[in-house]
Amino acid sequence: MVSESSIEGLCIPGAQTDCMTNVLRRMFMADTAATGAKRQGSEREVFPEILQLHGYDHLGMILVSTPLTSTNYLTWSCSIKRALRAKTKLGFIDGSCTKPDVNDAKYEQWMKVDSMVTTWILNSISKDIVQAYTYAKSSRNLWLDLELRYGGCNGRLLYQLQRSITSLAQGNLSLADYYMKLKMLWDKLIELKPTPQCTCHGCTYGATQAIADSSLFAQLLQFFMGLSEEFDNVRQQILVMESMPSINKAYSMVASVGKQRMVHLVSSENVGLHTQLRQKESLKESHEKSHWKTEEINIVITVRGLDTLERLVLNSMEHRIGTRN
């Protein structure tokens, strides 16, 4: 390694001294930068990504927008895990990043990051609840306590979700609102009871795919059972297909039929409105023959409708003709 103090001793007297000095100085700076990069690289090797904190990681950070309450543990825990996974800190609460030995070089860094994760979780709990967990020993213990207190009634939650899914029907809901509600229930159910995974490496028997396909087919049937009767035709067409479409594809097919029906309905309404306007103008033109005033015609149209006005005008004209005779 070239030291800066040795540069002057290597300089050549004369006109080329300045040039040689600059060359040696650049060599020294390059050597220093390489040494610093090696030192930083060795530090990263000592502390893996999960044990690193960045400049934007601070104690006041709130991971989720909606704090934990006594009724929203399922959605709250899902959001917390997603946020910690994005920050490569999920291992602190799921138990995969265990606490090292006191004599381990990583011990202090682990304690530092774990305290940060614990604070983030506490910041995401409502004020009515957080006081009971202020003295949590670690983020893992805090997470297990919250899960035991608010997420332990899985049987009751599963029953409520399954019953809500079974009883949900479109009714007066739009197709989009019906599907959105159903999908939210599905997502909660999967979060509470994930699809079983095959434990064999590679799953050569296809068990994992078979389980996934069965779950998706059940969702498709649940979606069809709650649809309004106006979608009976497209529902029957999909059910007789040799290869069942995905739930998203089935929704797209049903939505397409709904849009076509809406266009046809609007077109029919426009034709009907145009016909009514023509009838109204025709009846107004005949008011002179029947001696009806325009104001009287408008009142009858508003209160009784065009059909009533037409009968009244005809009766009036017949009465006049009979009187003349």
Coordinates of C-alpha atoms in Angstrom, one line a residue:
M1 CA 0.0 0.0 0.0
V2 CA 1.3 3.4 -0.9
S3 CA 1.4 6.0 1.9
E4 CA 0.9 9.7 1.3
S5 CA 4.1 10.5 3.2
S6 CA 6.2 8.4 0.9
I7 CA 5.1 10.3 -2.2
E8 CA 7.5 13.2 -1.7
G9 CA 10.5 10.8 -1.4
L10 CA 9.6 9.2 -4.7
C11 CA 9.4 12.5 -6.6
I12 CA 12.0 13.1 -9.3
P13 CA 13.7 16.6 -9.2
G14 CA 13.2 18.7 -12.2
A15 CA 10.4 19.6 -14.6
Q16 CA 8.7 16.2 -14.3
T17 CA 8.3 16.4 -10.5
D18 CA 4.8 17.8 -10.5
C19 CA 3.6 15.3 -13.0
M20 CA 5.0 12.4 -11.0
T21 CA 3.6 13.7 -7.8
N22 CA 0.1 13.8 -9.3
V23 CA 0.4 10.3 -10.6
L24 CA 1.5 9.0 -7.2
R25 CA -1.2 10.9 -5.4
R26 CA -3.9 9.4 -7.6
M27 CA -2.4 5.9 -6.9
F28 CA -2.7 6.6 -3.2
M29 CA -6.3 7.8 -3.4
A30 CA -7.3 4.7 -5.4
D31 CA -5.6 2.4 -2.9
T32 CA -7.4 4.2 0.0
A33 CA -10.8 3.8 -1.7
A34 CA -10.2 0.1 -2.3
T35 CA -9.3 -0.4 1.3
G36 CA -12.4 1.4 2.5
A37 CA -14.6 -0.7 0.2
K38 CA -13.1 -3.9 1.6
R39 CA -13.7 -2.7 5.2
Q40 CA -17.4 -1.9 4.4
G41 CA -17.7 -5.3 2.7
S42 CA -16.4 -7.1 5.7
E43 CA -18.9 -5.2 7.9
R44 CA -21.8 -6.4 5.7
E45 CA -20.6 -9.9 6.0
V46 CA -20.6 -9.7 9.8
F47 CA -24.2 -8.3 9.9
P48 CA -26.6 -9.8 7.4
E49 CA -29.4 -7.8 5.9
I50 CA -31.9 -8.7 8.6
L51 CA -29.6 -7.2 11.3
Q52 CA -29.0 -3.9 9.4
L53 CA -30.8 -0.7 10.0
H54 CA -30.9 2.1 7.5
G55 CA -31.1 5.9 7.8
Y56 CA -34.9 5.9 7.3
D57 CA -35.5 3.3 10.1
H58 CA -36.4 5.3 13.2
L59 CA -38.2 4.7 16.5
G60 CA -41.2 6.8 15.5
M61 CA -42.1 4.8 12.4
I62 CA -45.7 3.4 12.2
L63 CA -45.9 0.3 10.0
V64 CA -49.7 0.3 9.3
S65 CA -52.3 3.0 8.9
T66 CA -54.9 1.3 11.1
P67 CA -53.8 0.4 14.7
L68 CA -54.7 -2.9 16.4
T69 CA -58.0 -2.9 18.2
S70 CA -59.9 -5.7 19.9
T71 CA -61.7 -6.7 16.7
N72 CA -59.3 -6.3 13.8
Y73 CA -56.4 -8.6 14.6
L74 CA -56.6 -10.7 11.4
T75 CA -56.3 -7.8 9.0
W76 CA -53.8 -6.0 11.3
S77 CA -51.5 -8.9 11.6
C78 CA -51.5 -9.5 7.9
S79 CA -50.5 -5.8 7.3
I80 CA -47.7 -5.9 10.0
K81 CA -46.2 -9.1 8.5
R82 CA -46.3 -7.6 5.0
A83 CA -44.5 -4.4 6.2
L84 CA -41.8 -6.4 8.2
R85 CA -41.3 -8.7 5.2
A86 CA -40.6 -5.6 3.0
K87 CA -38.0 -4.4 5.6
T88 CA -36.5 -7.9 5.9
K89 CA -37.4 -8.1 9.6
L90 CA -40.1 -10.7 9.5
G91 CA -37.7 -13.2 11.1
F92 CA -37.8 -11.4 14.4
I93 CA -41.5 -12.2 15.0
D94 CA -41.9 -15.6 13.3
G95 CA -38.9 -17.1 15.2
S96 CA -36.6 -17.7 12.3
C97 CA -34.1 -15.0 13.4
T98 CA -33.2 -16.3 16.9
K99 CA -31.4 -14.4 19.6
P100 CA -27.6 -15.1 19.5
D101 CA -25.5 -16.0 22.4
V102 CA -24.3 -13.2 24.7
N103 CA -20.7 -13.7 23.6
D104 CA -21.6 -13.7 19.9
A105 CA -20.4 -10.7 17.9
K106 CA -23.9 -10.2 16.6
Y107 CA -25.6 -10.1 20.0
E108 CA -25.6 -6.3 20.5
Q109 CA -26.7 -5.7 16.9
W110 CA -29.5 -8.2 17.3
M111 CA -30.7 -6.6 20.5
K112 CA -30.6 -3.2 18.8
V113 CA -32.7 -4.3 15.8
D114 CA -35.1 -6.3 17.9
S115 CA -35.8 -3.3 20.1
M116 CA -36.5 -1.3 16.9
V117 CA -39.0 -3.9 15.7
T118 CA -40.7 -4.1 19.1
T119 CA -41.1 -0.3 19.1
W120 CA -42.6 -0.4 15.6
I121 CA -45.2 -3.0 16.7
L122 CA -46.1 -1.0 19.8
N123 CA -46.5 2.1 17.6
S124 CA -49.1 0.2 15.6
I125 CA -51.3 -0.7 18.6
S126 CA -54.2 1.5 19.7
K127 CA -53.7 3.5 22.9
D128 CA -56.4 1.5 24.7
I129 CA -54.4 -1.7 24.3
V130 CA -50.7 -0.7 24.1
Q131 CA -50.2 -0.1 27.8
A132 CA -50.6 -3.8 28.6
Y133 CA -47.6 -4.6 26.4
T134 CA -45.1 -1.8 27.1
Y135 CA -42.7 -4.1 29.0
A136 CA -42.5 -6.8 26.3
K137 CA -39.1 -8.5 26.5
S138 CA -38.7 -9.0 22.7
S139 CA -40.6 -8.6 19.5
R140 CA -41.2 -12.3 19.3
N141 CA -42.7 -12.4 22.8
L142 CA -44.8 -9.4 22.0
W143 CA -46.1 -11.0 18.9
L144 CA -47.0 -14.3 20.6
D145 CA -48.8 -12.4 23.4
L146 CA -50.9 -10.5 20.9
E147 CA -51.7 -13.6 18.9
L148 CA -52.7 -15.5 22.0
R149 CA -54.9 -12.6 23.2
Y150 CA -56.6 -11.5 19.9
G151 CA -56.0 -14.3 17.4
G152 CA -56.7 -17.4 19.5
C153 CA -60.4 -17.9 18.6
N154 CA -59.7 -19.3 15.2
G155 CA -62.6 -21.8 15.4
R156 CA -65.2 -19.1 16.0
L157 CA -63.7 -16.9 13.3
L158 CA -63.6 -19.8 10.8
Y159 CA -67.2 -20.5 11.5
Q160 CA -68.2 -16.9 11.0
L161 CA -66.3 -16.6 7.7
Q162 CA -67.6 -19.8 6.3
R163 CA -71.2 -18.8 7.2
S164 CA -70.8 -15.3 5.7
I165 CA -69.4 -16.8 2.5
T166 CA -72.3 -19.4 2.2
S167 CA -75.0 -16.8 2.9
L168 CA -73.7 -14.0 0.8
A169 CA -75.9 -13.3 -2.3
Q170 CA -75.8 -10.5 -4.8
G171 CA -79.3 -9.3 -4.2
N172 CA -79.4 -5.5 -4.8
L173 CA -75.6 -5.2 -5.0
S174 CA -73.8 -4.4 -8.2
L175 CA -71.7 -7.2 -9.6
A176 CA -68.5 -5.4 -8.7
D177 CA -69.6 -4.8 -5.1
Y178 CA -70.8 -8.4 -4.7
Y179 CA -67.5 -9.8 -6.0
M180 CA -65.4 -7.4 -3.8
K181 CA -67.2 -8.5 -0.6
L182 CA -66.8 -12.2 -1.5
K183 CA -63.1 -11.8 -2.3
M184 CA -62.5 -10.0 1.0
L185 CA -64.0 -13.0 2.8
W186 CA -61.9 -15.4 0.8
D187 CA -58.7 -13.5 1.6
K188 CA -59.5 -13.5 5.3
L189 CA -60.2 -17.2 5.2
I190 CA -56.9 -18.0 3.5
E191 CA -55.0 -15.8 6.0
L192 CA -56.7 -17.6 8.9
K193 CA -56.4 -21.1 7.4
P194 CA -53.8 -21.2 4.6
T195 CA -54.0 -23.9 1.9
P196 CA -52.0 -27.0 3.0
Q197 CA -48.7 -27.5 1.3
C198 CA -47.1 -30.8 0.4
T199 CA -43.9 -31.5 2.4
C200 CA -42.1 -33.6 -0.1
H201 CA -39.5 -31.8 -2.2
G202 CA -40.8 -30.8 -5.6
C203 CA -44.1 -32.5 -5.0
T204 CA -43.8 -35.1 -7.7
Y205 CA -47.3 -36.5 -7.0
G206 CA -49.0 -33.2 -7.8
A207 CA -50.7 -32.9 -4.4
T208 CA -50.0 -29.2 -4.0
Q209 CA -51.5 -28.3 -7.3
A210 CA -54.5 -30.6 -6.8
I211 CA -55.3 -28.9 -3.4
A212 CA -54.9 -25.5 -5.0
D213 CA -57.2 -26.4 -7.9
S214 CA -59.9 -27.8 -5.5
S215 CA -59.8 -24.6 -3.5
L216 CA -60.2 -22.4 -6.6
F217 CA -63.1 -24.5 -7.9
A218 CA -64.9 -24.1 -4.5
Q219 CA -64.5 -20.4 -4.8
L220 CA -65.9 -20.5 -8.4
L221 CA -69.0 -22.4 -7.2
Q222 CA -69.5 -20.0 -4.2
F223 CA -69.4 -17.1 -6.7
F224 CA -72.0 -18.7 -9.0
M225 CA -74.3 -19.6 -6.1
G226 CA -74.7 -16.0 -5.0
L227 CA -75.2 -14.5 -8.5
S228 CA -78.6 -13.0 -9.4
E229 CA -81.0 -14.9 -11.7
E230 CA -80.3 -12.4 -14.5
F231 CA -76.9 -14.2 -15.0
D232 CA -78.4 -17.7 -15.3
N233 CA -77.5 -18.1 -19.0
V234 CA -73.8 -17.2 -18.7
R235 CA -73.6 -19.2 -15.5
Q236 CA -74.9 -22.3 -17.2
Q237 CA -72.6 -21.7 -20.2
I238 CA -69.5 -21.6 -17.9
L239 CA -70.5 -24.6 -15.8
V240 CA -70.8 -26.9 -18.9
M241 CA -67.3 -25.9 -20.1
E242 CA -64.8 -28.8 -20.2
S243 CA -62.1 -26.7 -18.6
M244 CA -63.3 -24.5 -15.7
P245 CA -62.0 -20.9 -16.0
S246 CA -60.3 -19.1 -13.1
I247 CA -62.4 -17.0 -10.8
N248 CA -61.1 -13.8 -12.4
K249 CA -61.9 -15.1 -15.9
A250 CA -65.4 -16.1 -14.8
Y251 CA -66.0 -12.7 -13.3
S252 CA -64.8 -11.0 -16.5
M253 CA -67.2 -13.2 -18.5
V254 CA -70.2 -12.4 -16.3
A255 CA -69.3 -8.7 -16.2
S256 CA -69.2 -8.6 -20.0
V257 CA -72.8 -9.9 -20.1
G258 CA -73.9 -7.3 -17.6
K259 CA -72.4 -4.5 -19.7
Q260 CA -74.1 -5.7 -22.8
R261 CA -77.4 -5.9 -21.0
M262 CA -76.9 -2.3 -19.6
V263 CA -76.2 -1.0 -23.1
H264 CA -79.4 -2.7 -24.5
L265 CA -81.4 -1.3 -21.6
V266 CA -80.2 2.3 -22.1
S267 CA -80.9 2.0 -25.8
S268 CA -84.5 0.7 -25.1
E269 CA -85.1 3.5 -22.7
N270 CA -84.0 6.1 -25.2
V271 CA -86.3 4.7 -27.8
G272 CA -89.2 4.7 -25.4
L273 CA -88.5 8.3 -24.3
H274 CA -88.4 9.4 -28.0
T275 CA -91.7 7.7 -28.6
Q276 CA -93.3 9.4 -25.6
L277 CA -92.1 12.8 -26.8
R278 CA -93.6 12.2 -30.2
Q279 CA -96.9 11.2 -28.7
K280 CA -96.9 14.3 -26.5
E281 CA -96.2 16.6 -29.4
S282 CA -98.9 14.9 -31.5
L283 CA -101.5 15.4 -28.7
K284 CA -100.6 19.0 -28.2
E285 CA -101.1 19.7 -31.9
S286 CA -104.6 18.3 -31.6
H287 CA -105.6 20.5 -28.7
E288 CA -107.2 23.1 -31.0
K289 CA -109.6 20.5 -32.3
S290 CA -110.6 19.4 -28.8
H291 CA -110.6 22.9 -27.4
W292 CA -108.2 21.8 -24.6
K293 CA -105.7 24.4 -23.3
T294 CA -102.0 23.6 -23.3
E295 CA -101.8 24.0 -19.5
E296 CA -104.6 21.4 -19.1
I297 CA -102.8 19.0 -21.4
N298 CA -99.5 19.3 -19.4
I299 CA -101.4 18.7 -16.1
V300 CA -103.0 15.5 -17.4
I301 CA -99.8 14.2 -18.9
T302 CA -98.0 14.8 -15.5
V303 CA -100.7 13.3 -13.3
R304 CA -102.4 10.7 -15.4
G305 CA -100.0 9.9 -18.3
L306 CA -100.3 10.0 -22.1
D307 CA -102.8 7.2 -22.4
T308 CA -105.3 9.0 -20.2
L309 CA -104.9 12.3 -22.1
E310 CA -105.3 10.5 -25.4
R311 CA -108.6 9.0 -24.3
L312 CA -109.9 12.3 -23.0
V313 CA -109.0 14.1 -26.2
L314 CA -110.8 11.4 -28.3
N315 CA -113.9 11.5 -26.1
S316 CA -113.9 15.3 -26.4
M317 CA -113.7 15.2 -30.2
E318 CA -116.4 12.6 -30.4
H319 CA -118.7 14.7 -28.2
R320 CA -118.2 17.7 -30.4
I321 CA -118.9 15.7 -33.6
G322 CA -122.1 14.3 -32.0
T323 CA -123.3 17.7 -30.9
R324 CA -122.9 19.1 -34.4
N325 CA -124.9 16.3 -35.9

